[in-house]
């Protein structure tokens, strides 16, 4: 089983700031990694797939990078609607999620 | 726009069974792998089970293997999750999700339902 470890647990930022979220895999998942955004009371939303491809309708301020075991989701300038919980997920070996990073307003 | 509507959740005692359904529409159901993903109250996401587009391949998380069974009816555009021997730790919101590419079972989750709440309690 591939374990995904996300850091930090919570990221406190102000609107307009840059957010950098990390996801580390216990073994290589190549580039088979996605990022999701979840707001309270809503289902998750796919943001990024295959490490760096934005899903349909996702704003350009969201970008993903990485391969192997280390991945990053970057939000270039936080908008008020970006404060949420973010999860990474791999599909290289079975399927698994990371524990999530909460991006909160500072 | 893809529509996934879960049903069948409720309150059940430990050791009992429950079957969830997910009615799908607005996409070619028989082309895509489908999944169940759950989220315990206040917790993160946990992938539970996957089924291939034709129903021939099924995969389960270790936490539910041997107790849960995923199935699908491509003639009715419906996904199911039969949950047996339920435990307290199975309490969660259960989401139905569609894979992101045609034919793949190990996929990302492109579309989600709103979830069906299962509460296992004495």
mmCIF file of C-alpha atoms in Angstrom:
data_model
loop_
_atom_site.group_PDB
_atom_site.id
_atom_site.type_symbol
_atom_site.label_atom_id
_atom_site.label_comp_id
_atom_site.label_asym_id
_atom_site.label_seq_id
_atom_site.Cartn_x
_atom_site.Cartn_y
_atom_site.Cartn_z
ATOM 1 C CA UNK A 1 0.000 0.000 0.000
ATOM 2 C CA UNK A 2 1.251 3.470 -0.878
ATOM 3 C CA UNK A 3 1.050 5.942 2.001
ATOM 4 C CA UNK A 4 0.680 9.613 1.099
ATOM 5 C CA UNK A 5 1.800 12.159 3.684
ATOM 6 C CA UNK A 6 0.631 15.731 3.260
ATOM 7 C CA UNK A 7 2.218 18.748 4.890
ATOM 8 C CA UNK A 8 1.572 20.980 6.596
ATOM 9 C CA UNK A 9 -1.626 19.882 8.317
ATOM 10 C CA UNK A 10 -2.815 23.490 8.320
ATOM 11 C CA UNK A 11 -1.617 26.463 6.289
ATOM 12 C CA UNK A 12 -2.626 29.918 7.522
ATOM 13 C CA UNK A 13 -2.433 32.534 4.784
ATOM 14 C CA UNK A 14 -4.007 35.801 3.717
ATOM 15 C CA UNK A 15 -5.857 36.387 0.437
ATOM 16 C CA UNK A 16 -3.378 37.281 -2.285
ATOM 17 C CA UNK A 17 -0.569 35.234 -0.770
ATOM 18 C CA UNK A 18 1.037 32.198 -2.373
ATOM 19 C CA UNK A 19 0.211 28.764 -0.996
ATOM 20 C CA UNK A 20 2.502 25.755 -1.305
ATOM 21 C CA UNK A 21 1.211 22.321 -0.288
ATOM 22 C CA UNK A 22 3.274 19.145 -0.192
ATOM 23 C CA UNK A 23 2.442 15.469 -0.743
ATOM 24 C CA UNK A 24 5.062 12.768 -0.195
ATOM 25 C CA UNK A 25 4.572 9.137 -1.232
ATOM 26 C CA UNK A 26 6.068 6.166 0.629
ATOM 27 C CA UNK A 27 7.229 4.769 -2.731
ATOM 28 C CA UNK A 28 7.339 6.060 -6.263
ATOM 29 C CA UNK A 29 3.991 6.719 -7.908
ATOM 30 C CA UNK A 30 5.605 8.058 -11.101
ATOM 31 C CA UNK A 31 3.376 11.002 -12.091
ATOM 32 C CA UNK A 32 0.115 9.297 -11.202
ATOM 33 C CA UNK A 33 -0.973 11.822 -8.624
ATOM 34 C CA UNK A 34 -3.981 14.116 -8.364
ATOM 35 C CA UNK A 35 -5.069 16.981 -6.143
ATOM 36 C CA UNK A 36 -8.598 17.705 -4.914
ATOM 37 C CA UNK A 37 -10.232 20.624 -3.178
ATOM 38 C CA UNK A 38 -13.030 20.104 -0.661
ATOM 39 C CA UNK A 39 -15.132 22.830 0.895
ATOM 40 C CA UNK A 40 -17.382 22.264 3.931
ATOM 41 C CA UNK A 41 -20.547 20.354 3.078
ATOM 42 C CA UNK A 42 -19.413 19.676 -0.483
ATOM 43 C CA UNK A 43 -17.986 16.735 -2.368
ATOM 44 C CA UNK A 44 -14.336 16.956 -3.384
ATOM 45 C CA UNK A 45 -13.429 18.567 -6.699
ATOM 46 C CA UNK A 46 -10.648 17.325 -8.956
ATOM 47 C CA UNK A 47 -8.110 20.119 -9.520
ATOM 48 C CA UNK A 48 -4.948 18.535 -10.904
ATOM 49 C CA UNK A 49 -4.290 15.100 -12.421
ATOM 50 C CA UNK A 50 -1.134 13.312 -13.522
ATOM 51 C CA UNK A 51 0.844 15.658 -11.258
ATOM 52 C CA UNK A 52 0.570 18.796 -13.353
ATOM 53 C CA UNK A 53 -2.511 18.816 -15.593
ATOM 54 C CA UNK A 54 -5.351 21.118 -14.595
ATOM 55 C CA UNK A 55 -8.817 19.598 -14.743
ATOM 56 C CA UNK A 56 -11.516 21.266 -16.804
ATOM 57 C CA UNK A 57 -12.493 24.674 -15.490
ATOM 58 C CA UNK A 58 -9.733 24.925 -12.873
ATOM 59 C CA UNK A 59 -8.216 28.413 -12.696
ATOM 60 C CA UNK A 60 -4.632 28.913 -13.826
ATOM 61 C CA UNK A 61 -3.566 30.029 -10.342
ATOM 62 C CA UNK A 62 -3.561 26.337 -9.388
ATOM 63 C CA UNK A 63 -0.505 24.409 -10.537
ATOM 64 C CA UNK A 64 1.008 21.044 -9.706
ATOM 65 C CA UNK A 65 4.504 19.694 -9.982
ATOM 66 C CA UNK A 66 6.622 16.707 -9.003
ATOM 67 C CA UNK A 67 7.208 13.083 -9.816
ATOM 68 C CA UNK A 68 8.271 9.919 -8.055
ATOM 69 C CA UNK A 69 7.703 10.540 -4.353
ATOM 70 C CA UNK A 70 7.531 14.329 -3.957
ATOM 71 C CA UNK A 71 4.715 16.515 -5.242
ATOM 72 C CA UNK A 72 3.604 20.101 -4.779
ATOM 73 C CA UNK A 73 0.358 21.980 -5.291
ATOM 74 C CA UNK A 74 0.859 25.714 -5.648
ATOM 75 C CA UNK A 75 -1.842 28.362 -5.466
ATOM 76 C CA UNK A 76 -0.200 31.461 -6.874
ATOM 77 C CA UNK A 77 -2.482 34.098 -5.314
ATOM 78 C CA UNK A 78 -5.123 32.917 -2.894
ATOM 79 C CA UNK A 79 -8.679 33.999 -3.611
ATOM 80 C CA UNK A 80 -11.327 33.936 -0.865
ATOM 81 C CA UNK A 81 -12.923 30.841 -2.424
ATOM 82 C CA UNK A 82 -9.642 28.895 -2.219
ATOM 83 C CA UNK A 83 -9.775 28.464 1.554
ATOM 84 C CA UNK A 84 -10.600 24.780 1.853
ATOM 85 C CA UNK A 85 -9.078 21.361 2.492
ATOM 86 C CA UNK A 86 -6.822 19.865 -0.178
ATOM 87 C CA UNK A 87 -6.124 16.164 -0.691
ATOM 88 C CA UNK A 88 -3.650 14.332 -2.873
ATOM 89 C CA UNK A 89 -4.448 10.915 -4.351
ATOM 90 C CA UNK A 90 -2.380 8.336 -6.233
ATOM 91 C CA UNK A 91 -3.460 5.705 -8.734
ATOM 92 C CA UNK A 92 -0.144 4.028 -9.479
ATOM 93 C CA UNK A 93 -0.417 1.205 -6.946
ATOM 94 C CA UNK A 94 -4.025 0.591 -5.998
ATOM 95 C CA UNK A 95 -5.657 3.852 -4.902
ATOM 96 C CA UNK A 96 -5.053 5.991 -1.839
ATOM 97 C CA UNK A 97 -5.451 9.503 -0.465
ATOM 98 C CA UNK A 98 -3.293 11.692 1.679
ATOM 99 C CA UNK A 99 -4.584 12.999 4.986
ATOM 100 C CA UNK A 100 -5.289 16.505 3.726
ATOM 101 C CA UNK A 101 -4.046 20.057 4.240
ATOM 102 C CA UNK A 102 -6.416 22.724 5.477
ATOM 103 C CA UNK A 103 -5.789 26.166 4.002
ATOM 104 C CA UNK A 104 -7.287 28.701 6.385
ATOM 105 C CA UNK A 105 -7.546 32.455 6.472
ATOM 106 C CA UNK A 106 -4.858 34.076 8.586
ATOM 107 C CA UNK B 1 -23.174 17.481 -16.676
ATOM 108 C CA UNK B 2 -22.558 14.113 -15.014
ATOM 109 C CA UNK B 3 -25.055 13.239 -12.326
ATOM 110 C CA UNK B 4 -24.469 10.703 -9.549
ATOM 111 C CA UNK B 5 -27.109 10.239 -6.861
ATOM 112 C CA UNK B 6 -26.457 7.961 -3.900
ATOM 113 C CA UNK B 7 -29.157 6.372 -1.770
ATOM 114 C CA UNK B 8 -29.619 3.622 0.782
ATOM 115 C CA UNK B 9 -27.782 5.053 3.761
ATOM 116 C CA UNK B 10 -29.149 5.020 7.282
ATOM 117 C CA UNK B 11 -28.582 3.920 10.848
ATOM 118 C CA UNK B 12 -27.691 0.269 11.383
ATOM 119 C CA UNK B 13 -26.440 -1.854 14.271
ATOM 120 C CA UNK B 14 -22.980 -3.397 14.258
ATOM 121 C CA UNK B 15 -22.894 -6.709 12.438
ATOM 122 C CA UNK B 16 -25.847 -5.879 10.221
ATOM 123 C CA UNK B 17 -25.947 -5.190 6.472
ATOM 124 C CA UNK B 18 -26.826 -2.292 4.212
ATOM 125 C CA UNK B 19 -26.806 -1.754 0.452
ATOM 126 C CA UNK B 20 -26.003 1.561 -1.146
ATOM 127 C CA UNK B 21 -27.037 2.501 -4.662
ATOM 128 C CA UNK B 22 -25.763 5.173 -7.008
ATOM 129 C CA UNK B 23 -27.935 6.201 -9.933
ATOM 130 C CA UNK B 24 -25.918 7.699 -12.775
ATOM 131 C CA UNK B 25 -26.899 9.813 -15.747
ATOM 132 C CA UNK B 26 -25.598 12.168 -18.436
ATOM 133 C CA UNK B 27 -22.633 10.059 -19.458
ATOM 134 C CA UNK B 28 -22.034 6.689 -21.092
ATOM 135 C CA UNK B 29 -22.169 4.602 -17.916
ATOM 136 C CA UNK B 30 -20.762 1.402 -19.406
ATOM 137 C CA UNK B 31 -17.542 3.143 -20.531
ATOM 138 C CA UNK B 32 -16.187 4.105 -17.109
ATOM 139 C CA UNK B 33 -14.802 2.538 -13.994
ATOM 140 C CA UNK B 34 -16.669 3.551 -10.850
ATOM 141 C CA UNK B 35 -15.741 3.896 -7.214
ATOM 142 C CA UNK B 36 -16.947 4.253 -3.661
ATOM 143 C CA UNK B 37 -15.056 6.710 -1.462
ATOM 144 C CA UNK B 38 -15.969 7.388 2.149
ATOM 145 C CA UNK B 39 -15.359 10.122 4.664
ATOM 146 C CA UNK B 40 -15.831 9.597 8.379
ATOM 147 C CA UNK B 41 -17.194 12.603 10.286
ATOM 148 C CA UNK B 42 -14.535 15.307 10.475
ATOM 149 C CA UNK B 43 -11.958 13.058 8.816
ATOM 150 C CA UNK B 44 -10.245 12.690 5.470
ATOM 151 C CA UNK B 45 -11.112 10.725 2.355
ATOM 152 C CA UNK B 46 -10.722 6.946 2.113
ATOM 153 C CA UNK B 47 -11.052 5.016 -1.130
ATOM 154 C CA UNK B 48 -13.250 1.953 -0.496
ATOM 155 C CA UNK B 49 -13.839 0.001 -3.705
ATOM 156 C CA UNK B 50 -13.564 0.138 -7.474
ATOM 157 C CA UNK B 51 -15.195 -1.717 -10.351
ATOM 158 C CA UNK B 52 -14.169 -1.809 -13.986
ATOM 159 C CA UNK B 53 -16.370 -0.505 -16.774
ATOM 160 C CA UNK B 54 -17.630 -4.029 -17.562
ATOM 161 C CA UNK B 55 -17.829 -5.265 -13.970
ATOM 162 C CA UNK B 56 -15.173 -7.936 -14.428
ATOM 163 C CA UNK B 57 -12.532 -6.367 -12.179
ATOM 164 C CA UNK B 58 -13.164 -5.352 -8.603
ATOM 165 C CA UNK B 59 -10.733 -3.896 -6.075
ATOM 166 C CA UNK B 60 -11.156 -3.196 -2.391
ATOM 167 C CA UNK B 61 -9.395 -1.376 0.398
ATOM 168 C CA UNK B 62 -7.999 -3.747 3.007
ATOM 169 C CA UNK B 63 -10.342 -2.236 5.599
ATOM 170 C CA UNK B 64 -13.438 -3.573 3.802
ATOM 171 C CA UNK B 65 -12.131 -6.612 1.923
ATOM 172 C CA UNK B 66 -14.286 -9.657 2.573
ATOM 173 C CA UNK B 67 -17.148 -7.585 3.993
ATOM 174 C CA UNK B 68 -18.113 -5.204 1.180
ATOM 175 C CA UNK B 69 -19.023 -6.059 -2.411
ATOM 176 C CA UNK B 70 -19.142 -3.585 -5.272
ATOM 177 C CA UNK B 71 -21.287 -4.300 -8.313
ATOM 178 C CA UNK B 72 -22.922 -2.513 -11.204
ATOM 179 C CA UNK B 73 -25.861 -2.888 -13.561
ATOM 180 C CA UNK B 74 -24.964 -1.326 -16.898
ATOM 181 C CA UNK B 75 -28.522 -1.792 -18.173
ATOM 182 C CA UNK B 76 -29.842 0.338 -15.312
ATOM 183 C CA UNK B 77 -26.901 2.782 -15.026
ATOM 184 C CA UNK B 78 -26.603 1.948 -11.349
ATOM 185 C CA UNK B 79 -23.677 1.214 -9.038
ATOM 186 C CA UNK B 80 -24.054 -0.701 -5.796
ATOM 187 C CA UNK B 81 -22.166 -1.317 -2.587
ATOM 188 C CA UNK B 82 -23.290 -4.246 -0.457
ATOM 189 C CA UNK B 83 -21.950 -3.755 3.061
ATOM 190 C CA UNK B 84 -22.025 -6.734 5.411
ATOM 191 C CA UNK B 85 -20.737 -7.223 8.970
ATOM 192 C CA UNK B 86 -20.760 -3.483 9.524
ATOM 193 C CA UNK B 87 -18.545 -2.049 12.227
ATOM 194 C CA UNK B 88 -18.630 1.183 14.189
ATOM 195 C CA UNK B 89 -15.643 2.413 12.172
ATOM 196 C CA UNK B 90 -17.619 2.104 8.928
ATOM 197 C CA UNK B 91 -19.648 5.153 9.946
ATOM 198 C CA UNK B 92 -19.091 7.685 7.160
ATOM 199 C CA UNK B 93 -20.497 9.612 4.253
ATOM 200 C CA UNK B 94 -20.190 7.312 1.243
ATOM 201 C CA UNK B 95 -19.559 8.950 -2.110
ATOM 202 C CA UNK B 96 -20.021 7.404 -5.513
ATOM 203 C CA UNK B 97 -17.391 8.642 -7.976
ATOM 204 C CA UNK B 98 -16.714 8.292 -11.701
ATOM 205 C CA UNK B 99 -13.275 7.606 -13.087
ATOM 206 C CA UNK B 100 -11.648 10.260 -15.221
ATOM 207 C CA UNK B 101 -10.875 8.236 -18.367
ATOM 208 C CA UNK B 102 -12.682 5.689 -20.467
ATOM 209 C CA UNK B 103 -11.804 2.100 -19.690
ATOM 210 C CA UNK B 104 -9.506 2.638 -16.708
ATOM 211 C CA UNK B 105 -10.306 1.208 -13.289
ATOM 212 C CA UNK B 106 -7.382 2.705 -11.363
ATOM 213 C CA UNK B 107 -8.345 6.303 -12.022
ATOM 214 C CA UNK B 108 -8.793 9.719 -10.574
ATOM 215 C CA UNK B 109 -12.245 10.762 -9.416
ATOM 216 C CA UNK B 110 -13.579 13.222 -11.937
ATOM 217 C CA UNK B 111 -17.207 13.434 -10.791
ATOM 218 C CA UNK B 112 -18.774 12.838 -7.404
ATOM 219 C CA UNK B 113 -22.221 12.434 -5.948
ATOM 220 C CA UNK B 114 -23.339 14.252 -2.825
ATOM 221 C CA UNK B 115 -22.922 11.184 -0.651
ATOM 222 C CA UNK B 116 -25.085 8.852 1.455
ATOM 223 C CA UNK B 117 -24.597 8.784 5.222
ATOM 224 C CA UNK B 118 -24.112 5.438 6.917
ATOM 225 C CA UNK B 119 -24.165 5.391 10.703
ATOM 226 C CA UNK B 120 -23.258 2.194 12.529
ATOM 227 C CA UNK B 121 -24.399 2.466 16.106
ATOM 228 C CA UNK B 122 -25.672 0.389 18.984
#
